[in-house]
PDB file of C-alpha atoms in Angstrom:
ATOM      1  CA  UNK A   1      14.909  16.232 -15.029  1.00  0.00           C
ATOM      2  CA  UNK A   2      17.063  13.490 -14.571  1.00  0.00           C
ATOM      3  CA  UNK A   3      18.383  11.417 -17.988  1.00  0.00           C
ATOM      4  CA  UNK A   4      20.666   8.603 -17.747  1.00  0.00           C
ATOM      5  CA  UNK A   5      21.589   7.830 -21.544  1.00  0.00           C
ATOM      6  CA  UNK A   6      19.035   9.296 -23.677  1.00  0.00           C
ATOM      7  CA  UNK A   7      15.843   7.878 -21.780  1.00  0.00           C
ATOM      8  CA  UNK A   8      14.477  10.387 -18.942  1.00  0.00           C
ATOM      9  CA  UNK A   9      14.474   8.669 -15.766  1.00  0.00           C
ATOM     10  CA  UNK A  10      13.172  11.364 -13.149  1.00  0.00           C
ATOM     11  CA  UNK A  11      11.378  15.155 -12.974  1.00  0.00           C
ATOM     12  CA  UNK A  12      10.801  17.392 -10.287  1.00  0.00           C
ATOM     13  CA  UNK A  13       8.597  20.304 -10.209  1.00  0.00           C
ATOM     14  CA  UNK A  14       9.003  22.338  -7.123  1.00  0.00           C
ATOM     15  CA  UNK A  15      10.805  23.102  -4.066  1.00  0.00           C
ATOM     16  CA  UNK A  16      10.401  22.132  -0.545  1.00  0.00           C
ATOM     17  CA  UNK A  17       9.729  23.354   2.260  1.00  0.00           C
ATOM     18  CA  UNK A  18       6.963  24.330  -0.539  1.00  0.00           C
ATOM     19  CA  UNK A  19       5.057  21.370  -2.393  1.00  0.00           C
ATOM     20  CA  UNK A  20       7.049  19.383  -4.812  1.00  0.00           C
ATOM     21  CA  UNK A  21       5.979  16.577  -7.653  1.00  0.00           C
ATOM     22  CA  UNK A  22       8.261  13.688  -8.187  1.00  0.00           C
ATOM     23  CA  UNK A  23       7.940  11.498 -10.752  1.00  0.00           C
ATOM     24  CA  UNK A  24      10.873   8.711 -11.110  1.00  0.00           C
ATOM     25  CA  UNK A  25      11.882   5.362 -12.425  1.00  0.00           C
ATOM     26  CA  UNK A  26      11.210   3.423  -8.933  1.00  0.00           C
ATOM     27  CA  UNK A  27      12.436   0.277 -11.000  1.00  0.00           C
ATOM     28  CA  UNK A  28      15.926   1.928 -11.826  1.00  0.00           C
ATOM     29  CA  UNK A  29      16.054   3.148  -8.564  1.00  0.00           C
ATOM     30  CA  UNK A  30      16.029  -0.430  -6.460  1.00  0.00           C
ATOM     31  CA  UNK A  31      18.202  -2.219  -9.113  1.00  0.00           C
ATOM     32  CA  UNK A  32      20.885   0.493  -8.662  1.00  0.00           C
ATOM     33  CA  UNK A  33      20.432   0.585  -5.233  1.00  0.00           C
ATOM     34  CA  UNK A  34      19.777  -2.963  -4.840  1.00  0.00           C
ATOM     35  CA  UNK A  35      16.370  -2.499  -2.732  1.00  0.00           C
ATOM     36  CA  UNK A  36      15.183  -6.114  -3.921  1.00  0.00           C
ATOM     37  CA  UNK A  37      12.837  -6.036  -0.853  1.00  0.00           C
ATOM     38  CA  UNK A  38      10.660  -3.812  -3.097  1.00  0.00           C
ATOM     39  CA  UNK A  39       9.613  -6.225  -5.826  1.00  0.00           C
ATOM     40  CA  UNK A  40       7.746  -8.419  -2.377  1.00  0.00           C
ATOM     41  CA  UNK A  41       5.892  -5.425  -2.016  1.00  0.00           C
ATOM     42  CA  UNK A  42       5.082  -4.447  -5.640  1.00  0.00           C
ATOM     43  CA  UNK A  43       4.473  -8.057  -6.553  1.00  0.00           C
ATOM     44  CA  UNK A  44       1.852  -8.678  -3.453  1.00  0.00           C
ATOM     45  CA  UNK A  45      -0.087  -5.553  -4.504  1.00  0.00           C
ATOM     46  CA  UNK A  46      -0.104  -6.374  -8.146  1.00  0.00           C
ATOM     47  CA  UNK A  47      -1.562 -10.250  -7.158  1.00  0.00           C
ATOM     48  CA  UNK A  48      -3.970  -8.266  -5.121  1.00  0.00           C
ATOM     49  CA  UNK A  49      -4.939  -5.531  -8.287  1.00  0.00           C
ATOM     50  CA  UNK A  50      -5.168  -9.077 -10.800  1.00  0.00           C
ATOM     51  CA  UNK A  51      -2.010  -7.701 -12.706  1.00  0.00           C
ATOM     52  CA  UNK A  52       0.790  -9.516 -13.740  1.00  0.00           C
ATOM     53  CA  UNK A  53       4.427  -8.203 -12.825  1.00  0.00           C
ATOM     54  CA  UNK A  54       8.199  -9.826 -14.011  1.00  0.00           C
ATOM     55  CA  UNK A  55      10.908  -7.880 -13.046  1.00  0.00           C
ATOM     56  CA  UNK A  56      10.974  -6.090 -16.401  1.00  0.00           C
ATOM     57  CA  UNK A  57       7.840  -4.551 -15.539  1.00  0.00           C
ATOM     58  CA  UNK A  58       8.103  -0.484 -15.895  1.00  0.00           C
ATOM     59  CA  UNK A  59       7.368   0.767 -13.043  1.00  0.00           C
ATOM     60  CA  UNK A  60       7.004   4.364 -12.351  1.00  0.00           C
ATOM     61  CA  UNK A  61       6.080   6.172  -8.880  1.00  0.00           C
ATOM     62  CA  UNK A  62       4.907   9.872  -8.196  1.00  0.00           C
ATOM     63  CA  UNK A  63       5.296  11.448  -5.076  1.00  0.00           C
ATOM     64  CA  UNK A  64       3.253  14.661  -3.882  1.00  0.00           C
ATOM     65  CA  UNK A  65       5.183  16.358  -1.533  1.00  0.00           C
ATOM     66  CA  UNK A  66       3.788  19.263   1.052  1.00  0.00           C
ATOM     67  CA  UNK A  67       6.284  21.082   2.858  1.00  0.00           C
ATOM     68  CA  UNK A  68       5.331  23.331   5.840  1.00  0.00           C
ATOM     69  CA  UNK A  69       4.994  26.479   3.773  1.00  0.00           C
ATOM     70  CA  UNK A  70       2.669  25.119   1.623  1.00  0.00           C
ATOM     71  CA  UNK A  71       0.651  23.257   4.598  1.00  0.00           C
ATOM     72  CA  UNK A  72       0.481  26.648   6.079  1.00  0.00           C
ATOM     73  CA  UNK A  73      -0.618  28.332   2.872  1.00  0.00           C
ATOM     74  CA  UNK A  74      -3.672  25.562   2.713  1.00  0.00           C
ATOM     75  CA  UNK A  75      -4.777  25.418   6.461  1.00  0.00           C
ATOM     76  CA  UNK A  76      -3.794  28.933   7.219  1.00  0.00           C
ATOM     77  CA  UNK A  77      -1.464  27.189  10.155  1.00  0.00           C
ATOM     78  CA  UNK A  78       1.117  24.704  10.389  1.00  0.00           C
ATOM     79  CA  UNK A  79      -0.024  23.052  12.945  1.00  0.00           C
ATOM     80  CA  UNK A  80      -0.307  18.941  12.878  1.00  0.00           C
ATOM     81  CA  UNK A  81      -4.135  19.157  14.003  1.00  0.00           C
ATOM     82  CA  UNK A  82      -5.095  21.074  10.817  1.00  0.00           C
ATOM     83  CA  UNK A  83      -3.080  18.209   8.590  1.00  0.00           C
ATOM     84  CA  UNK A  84      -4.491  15.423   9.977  1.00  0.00           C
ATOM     85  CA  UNK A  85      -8.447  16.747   9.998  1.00  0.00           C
ATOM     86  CA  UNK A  86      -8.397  16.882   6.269  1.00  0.00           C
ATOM     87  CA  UNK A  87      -5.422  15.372   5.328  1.00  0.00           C
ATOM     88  CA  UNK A  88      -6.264  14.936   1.211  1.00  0.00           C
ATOM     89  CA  UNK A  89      -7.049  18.844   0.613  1.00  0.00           C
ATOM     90  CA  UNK A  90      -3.329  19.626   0.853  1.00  0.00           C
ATOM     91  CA  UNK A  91      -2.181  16.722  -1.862  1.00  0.00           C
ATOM     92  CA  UNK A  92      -5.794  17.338  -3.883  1.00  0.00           C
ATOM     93  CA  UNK A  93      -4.184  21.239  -4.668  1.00  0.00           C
ATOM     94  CA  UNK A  94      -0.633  20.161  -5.294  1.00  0.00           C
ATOM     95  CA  UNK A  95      -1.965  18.040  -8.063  1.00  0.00           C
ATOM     96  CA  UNK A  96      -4.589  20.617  -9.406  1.00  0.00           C
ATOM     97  CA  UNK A  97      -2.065  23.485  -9.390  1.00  0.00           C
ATOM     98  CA  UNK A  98      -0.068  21.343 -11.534  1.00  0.00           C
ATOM     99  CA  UNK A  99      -0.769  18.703 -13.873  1.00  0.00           C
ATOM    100  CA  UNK A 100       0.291  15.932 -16.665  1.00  0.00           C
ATOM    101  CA  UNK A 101      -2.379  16.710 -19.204  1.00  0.00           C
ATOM    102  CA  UNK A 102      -3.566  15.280 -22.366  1.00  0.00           C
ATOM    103  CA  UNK A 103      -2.444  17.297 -25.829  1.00  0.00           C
ATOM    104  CA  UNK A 104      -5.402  19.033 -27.397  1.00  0.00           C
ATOM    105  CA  UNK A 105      -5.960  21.537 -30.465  1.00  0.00           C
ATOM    106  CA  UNK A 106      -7.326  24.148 -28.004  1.00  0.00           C
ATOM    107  CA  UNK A 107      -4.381  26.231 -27.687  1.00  0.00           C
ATOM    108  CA  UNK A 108      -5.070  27.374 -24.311  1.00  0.00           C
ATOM    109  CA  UNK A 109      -3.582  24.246 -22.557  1.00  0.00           C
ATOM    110  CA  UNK A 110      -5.191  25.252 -18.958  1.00  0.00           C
ATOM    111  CA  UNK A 111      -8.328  23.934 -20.645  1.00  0.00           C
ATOM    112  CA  UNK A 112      -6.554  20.539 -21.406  1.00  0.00           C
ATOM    113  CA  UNK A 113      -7.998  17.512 -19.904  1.00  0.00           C
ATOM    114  CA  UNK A 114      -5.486  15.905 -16.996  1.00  0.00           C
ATOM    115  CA  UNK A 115      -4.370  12.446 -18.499  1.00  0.00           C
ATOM    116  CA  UNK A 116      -5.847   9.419 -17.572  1.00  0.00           C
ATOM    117  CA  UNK A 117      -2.429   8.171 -15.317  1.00  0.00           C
ATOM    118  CA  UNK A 118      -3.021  11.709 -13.316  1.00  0.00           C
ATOM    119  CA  UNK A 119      -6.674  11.493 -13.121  1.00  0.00           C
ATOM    120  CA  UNK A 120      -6.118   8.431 -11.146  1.00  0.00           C
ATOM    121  CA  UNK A 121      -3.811  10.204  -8.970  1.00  0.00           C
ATOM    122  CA  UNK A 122      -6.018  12.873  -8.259  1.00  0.00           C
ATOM    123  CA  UNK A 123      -9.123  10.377  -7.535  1.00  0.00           C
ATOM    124  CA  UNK A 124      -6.524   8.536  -4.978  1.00  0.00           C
ATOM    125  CA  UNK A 125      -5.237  11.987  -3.276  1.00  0.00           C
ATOM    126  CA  UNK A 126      -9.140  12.709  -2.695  1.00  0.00           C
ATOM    127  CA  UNK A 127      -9.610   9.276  -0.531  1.00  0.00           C
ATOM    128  CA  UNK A 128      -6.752   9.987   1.782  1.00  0.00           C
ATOM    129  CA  UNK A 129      -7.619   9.392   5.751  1.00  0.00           C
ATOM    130  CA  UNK A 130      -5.789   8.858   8.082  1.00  0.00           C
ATOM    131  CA  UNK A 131      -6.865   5.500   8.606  1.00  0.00           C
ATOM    132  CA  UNK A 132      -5.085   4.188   4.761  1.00  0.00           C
ATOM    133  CA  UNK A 133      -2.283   1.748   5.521  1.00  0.00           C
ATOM    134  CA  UNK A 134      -1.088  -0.839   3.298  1.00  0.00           C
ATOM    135  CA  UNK A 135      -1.395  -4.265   3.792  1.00  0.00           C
ATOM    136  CA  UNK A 136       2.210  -6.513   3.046  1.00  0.00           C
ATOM    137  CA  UNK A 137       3.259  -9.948   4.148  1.00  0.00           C
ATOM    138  CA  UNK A 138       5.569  -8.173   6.698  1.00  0.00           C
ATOM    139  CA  UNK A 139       7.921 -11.978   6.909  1.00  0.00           C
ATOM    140  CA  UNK A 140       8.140 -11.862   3.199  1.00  0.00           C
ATOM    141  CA  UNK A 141       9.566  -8.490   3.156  1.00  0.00           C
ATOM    142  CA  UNK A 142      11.741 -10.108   6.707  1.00  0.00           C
ATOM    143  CA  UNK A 143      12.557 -13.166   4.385  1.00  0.00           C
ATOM    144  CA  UNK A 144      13.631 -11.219   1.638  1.00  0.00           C
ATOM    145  CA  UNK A 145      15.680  -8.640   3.545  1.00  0.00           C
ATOM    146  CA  UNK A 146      17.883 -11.477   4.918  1.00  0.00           C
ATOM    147  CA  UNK A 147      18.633 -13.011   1.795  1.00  0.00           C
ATOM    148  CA  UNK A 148      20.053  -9.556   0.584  1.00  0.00           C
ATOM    149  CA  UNK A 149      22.172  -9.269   3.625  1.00  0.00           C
ATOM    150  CA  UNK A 150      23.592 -12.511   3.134  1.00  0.00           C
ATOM    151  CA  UNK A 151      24.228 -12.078  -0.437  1.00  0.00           C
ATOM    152  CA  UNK A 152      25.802  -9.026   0.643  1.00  0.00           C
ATOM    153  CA  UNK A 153      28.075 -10.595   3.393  1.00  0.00           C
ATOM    154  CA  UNK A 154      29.097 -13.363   0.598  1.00  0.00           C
ATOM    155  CA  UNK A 155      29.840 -10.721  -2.022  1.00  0.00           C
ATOM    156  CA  UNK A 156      31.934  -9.032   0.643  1.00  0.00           C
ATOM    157  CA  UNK A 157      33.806 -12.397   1.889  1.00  0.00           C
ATOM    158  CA  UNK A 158      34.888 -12.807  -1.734  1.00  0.00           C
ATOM    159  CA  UNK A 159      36.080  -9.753  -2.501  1.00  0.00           C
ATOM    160  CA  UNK A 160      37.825  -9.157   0.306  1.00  0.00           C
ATOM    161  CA  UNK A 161      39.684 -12.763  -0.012  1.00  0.00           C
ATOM    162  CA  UNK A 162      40.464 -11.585  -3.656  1.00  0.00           C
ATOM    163  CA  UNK A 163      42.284  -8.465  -2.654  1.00  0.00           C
ATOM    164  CA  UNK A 164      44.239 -10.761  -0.116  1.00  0.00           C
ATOM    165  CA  UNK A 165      45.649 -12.973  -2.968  1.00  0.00           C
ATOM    166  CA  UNK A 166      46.250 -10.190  -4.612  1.00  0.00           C
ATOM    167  CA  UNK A 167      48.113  -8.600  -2.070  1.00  0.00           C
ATOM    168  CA  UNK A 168      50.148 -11.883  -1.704  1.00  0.00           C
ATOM    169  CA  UNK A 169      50.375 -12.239  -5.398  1.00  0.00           C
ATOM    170  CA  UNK A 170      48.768 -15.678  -4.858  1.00  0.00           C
ATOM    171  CA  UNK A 171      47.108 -17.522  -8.049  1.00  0.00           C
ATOM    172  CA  UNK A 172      44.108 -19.254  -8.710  1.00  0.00           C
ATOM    173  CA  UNK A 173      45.325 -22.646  -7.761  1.00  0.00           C
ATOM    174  CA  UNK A 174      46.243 -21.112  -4.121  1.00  0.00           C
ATOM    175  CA  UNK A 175      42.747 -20.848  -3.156  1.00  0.00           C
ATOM    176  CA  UNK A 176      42.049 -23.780  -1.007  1.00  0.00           C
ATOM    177  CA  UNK A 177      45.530 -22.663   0.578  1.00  0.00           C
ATOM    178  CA  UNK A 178      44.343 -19.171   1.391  1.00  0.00           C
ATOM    179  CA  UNK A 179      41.189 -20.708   2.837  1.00  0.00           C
ATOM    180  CA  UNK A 180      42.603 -23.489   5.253  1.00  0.00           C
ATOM    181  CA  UNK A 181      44.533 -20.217   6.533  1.00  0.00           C
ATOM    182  CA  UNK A 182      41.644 -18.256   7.200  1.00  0.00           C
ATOM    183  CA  UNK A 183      40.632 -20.844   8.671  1.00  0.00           C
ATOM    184  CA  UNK A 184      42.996 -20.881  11.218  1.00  0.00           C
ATOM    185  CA  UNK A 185      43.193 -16.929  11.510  1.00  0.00           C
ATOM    186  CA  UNK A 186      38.789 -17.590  12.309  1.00  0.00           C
ATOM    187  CA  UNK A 187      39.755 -20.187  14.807  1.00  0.00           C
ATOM    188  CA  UNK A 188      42.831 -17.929  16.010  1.00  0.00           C
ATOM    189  CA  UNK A 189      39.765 -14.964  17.162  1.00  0.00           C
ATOM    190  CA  UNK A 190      37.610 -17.450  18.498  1.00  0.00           C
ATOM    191  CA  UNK A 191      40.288 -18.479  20.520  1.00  0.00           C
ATOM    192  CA  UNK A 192      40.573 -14.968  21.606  1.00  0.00           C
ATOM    193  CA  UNK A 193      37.529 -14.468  22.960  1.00  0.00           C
ATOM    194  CA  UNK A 194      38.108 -15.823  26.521  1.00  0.00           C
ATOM    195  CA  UNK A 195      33.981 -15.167  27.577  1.00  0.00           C
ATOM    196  CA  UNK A 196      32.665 -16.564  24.387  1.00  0.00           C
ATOM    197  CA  UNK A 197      30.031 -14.224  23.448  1.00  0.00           C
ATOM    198  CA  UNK A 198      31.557 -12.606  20.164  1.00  0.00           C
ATOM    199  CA  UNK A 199      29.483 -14.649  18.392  1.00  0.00           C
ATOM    200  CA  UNK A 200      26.493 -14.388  20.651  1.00  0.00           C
ATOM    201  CA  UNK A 201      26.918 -11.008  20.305  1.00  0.00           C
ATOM    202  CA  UNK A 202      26.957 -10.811  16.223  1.00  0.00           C
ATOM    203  CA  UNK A 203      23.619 -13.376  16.448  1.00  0.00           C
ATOM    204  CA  UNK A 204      22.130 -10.764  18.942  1.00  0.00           C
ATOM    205  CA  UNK A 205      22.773  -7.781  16.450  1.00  0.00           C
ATOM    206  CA  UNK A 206      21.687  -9.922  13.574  1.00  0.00           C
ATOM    207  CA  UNK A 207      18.449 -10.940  15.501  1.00  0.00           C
ATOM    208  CA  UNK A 208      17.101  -7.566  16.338  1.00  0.00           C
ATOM    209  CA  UNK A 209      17.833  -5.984  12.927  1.00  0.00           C
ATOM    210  CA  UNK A 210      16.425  -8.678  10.815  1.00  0.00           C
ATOM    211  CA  UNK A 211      13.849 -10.204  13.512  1.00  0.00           C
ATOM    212  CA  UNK A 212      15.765 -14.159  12.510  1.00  0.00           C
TER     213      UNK A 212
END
């Protein structure tokens, strides 16, 4: 398990290249990681399902993992064929063998009842085909992916000017200063490049990562 103060955050039940459950704070995850493309995604599907999501919304993903040993175990050979001609049985006994169940008096807890959040998962492991695919506004996600890469770059322009004054022991009221020279030091580079395509270049890179 994974705990970050006193509140439980992740669990893992298994090892690859066997089957493994995974059940984690996807919220936690992309604010720490600053995946903000996520919440496009989540929010789309949620206007889709008729529920209403904020960005306080808890938000908690499971993951049924089948390594080869276990896909060999099922099909009796790990071969990709086998997989994909009944791609659910594989994820259906993962989630059988174990299972989030509801407390009872019956003290034989295999008798339990699974709990309402993993009864849904087991109904949605059964319907797997290879023909399931999500539909997402794809130049949302693009849209959204930019922004954060911009933010980024403007985080990182600060900074970095910061650690310059610093350097130079400059003080607040030397910023427009230190700007007018980077200025120059920008224009001194552009100078530079005798064939003009540096930034050509950066657009290029810029285009075909982020499709702008």
């Amino acid at each position: 398990a994974n705990y970050r103060d006193d509140r439980i955050t992740g669990i893992r039940i298994g090892t690859m290249p066997n089957s493994q459950i995974a059940i984690y704070d996807k919220r936690r995850e992309v604010i720490d990681k600053k995946k903000f493309y996520w919440w496009e995604i989540w929010k789309e599907n949620a206007e889709k399902a008729g529920i209403q999501l904020c960005n306080q919304s808890p938000i908690w993903r499971f993951e049924f993992r089948a390594g080869k040993s276990f896909i060999g175990k099922t099909y009796f050979r790990k071969t990709w064929e086998a997989f994909a001609a009944n791609p659910s049985l594989v994820f259906e006994k993962i989630a059988a063998q174990t299972r989030l169940t509801t407390p009872q008096v019956d003290n034989n807890r295999a008798r339990w009842p699974s709990a309402p959040v993993w009864a849904k998962c087991q109904t949605s492991l059964a319907k797997i085909t290879f023909r399931d695919f999500v539909t997402i506004d794809t130049e949302a996600i693009k849209a959204a992916l930019w922004s954060e890469y911009l933010q980024t770059l403007s985080a990182q322009n600060a900074g970095l000017i910061i650690s310059q004054m610093a350097a130079y022991a400059l003080e607040r009221s030397d910023i427009p200063a230190m700007l007018s020279q980077l200025s120059l030091d920008v224009e001194d580079i552009l100078e530079k490049d005798q064939d003009g395509t540096l930034l050509a270049t950066r657009r290029a890179g810029m285009k075909a990562r982020y499709a702008r």
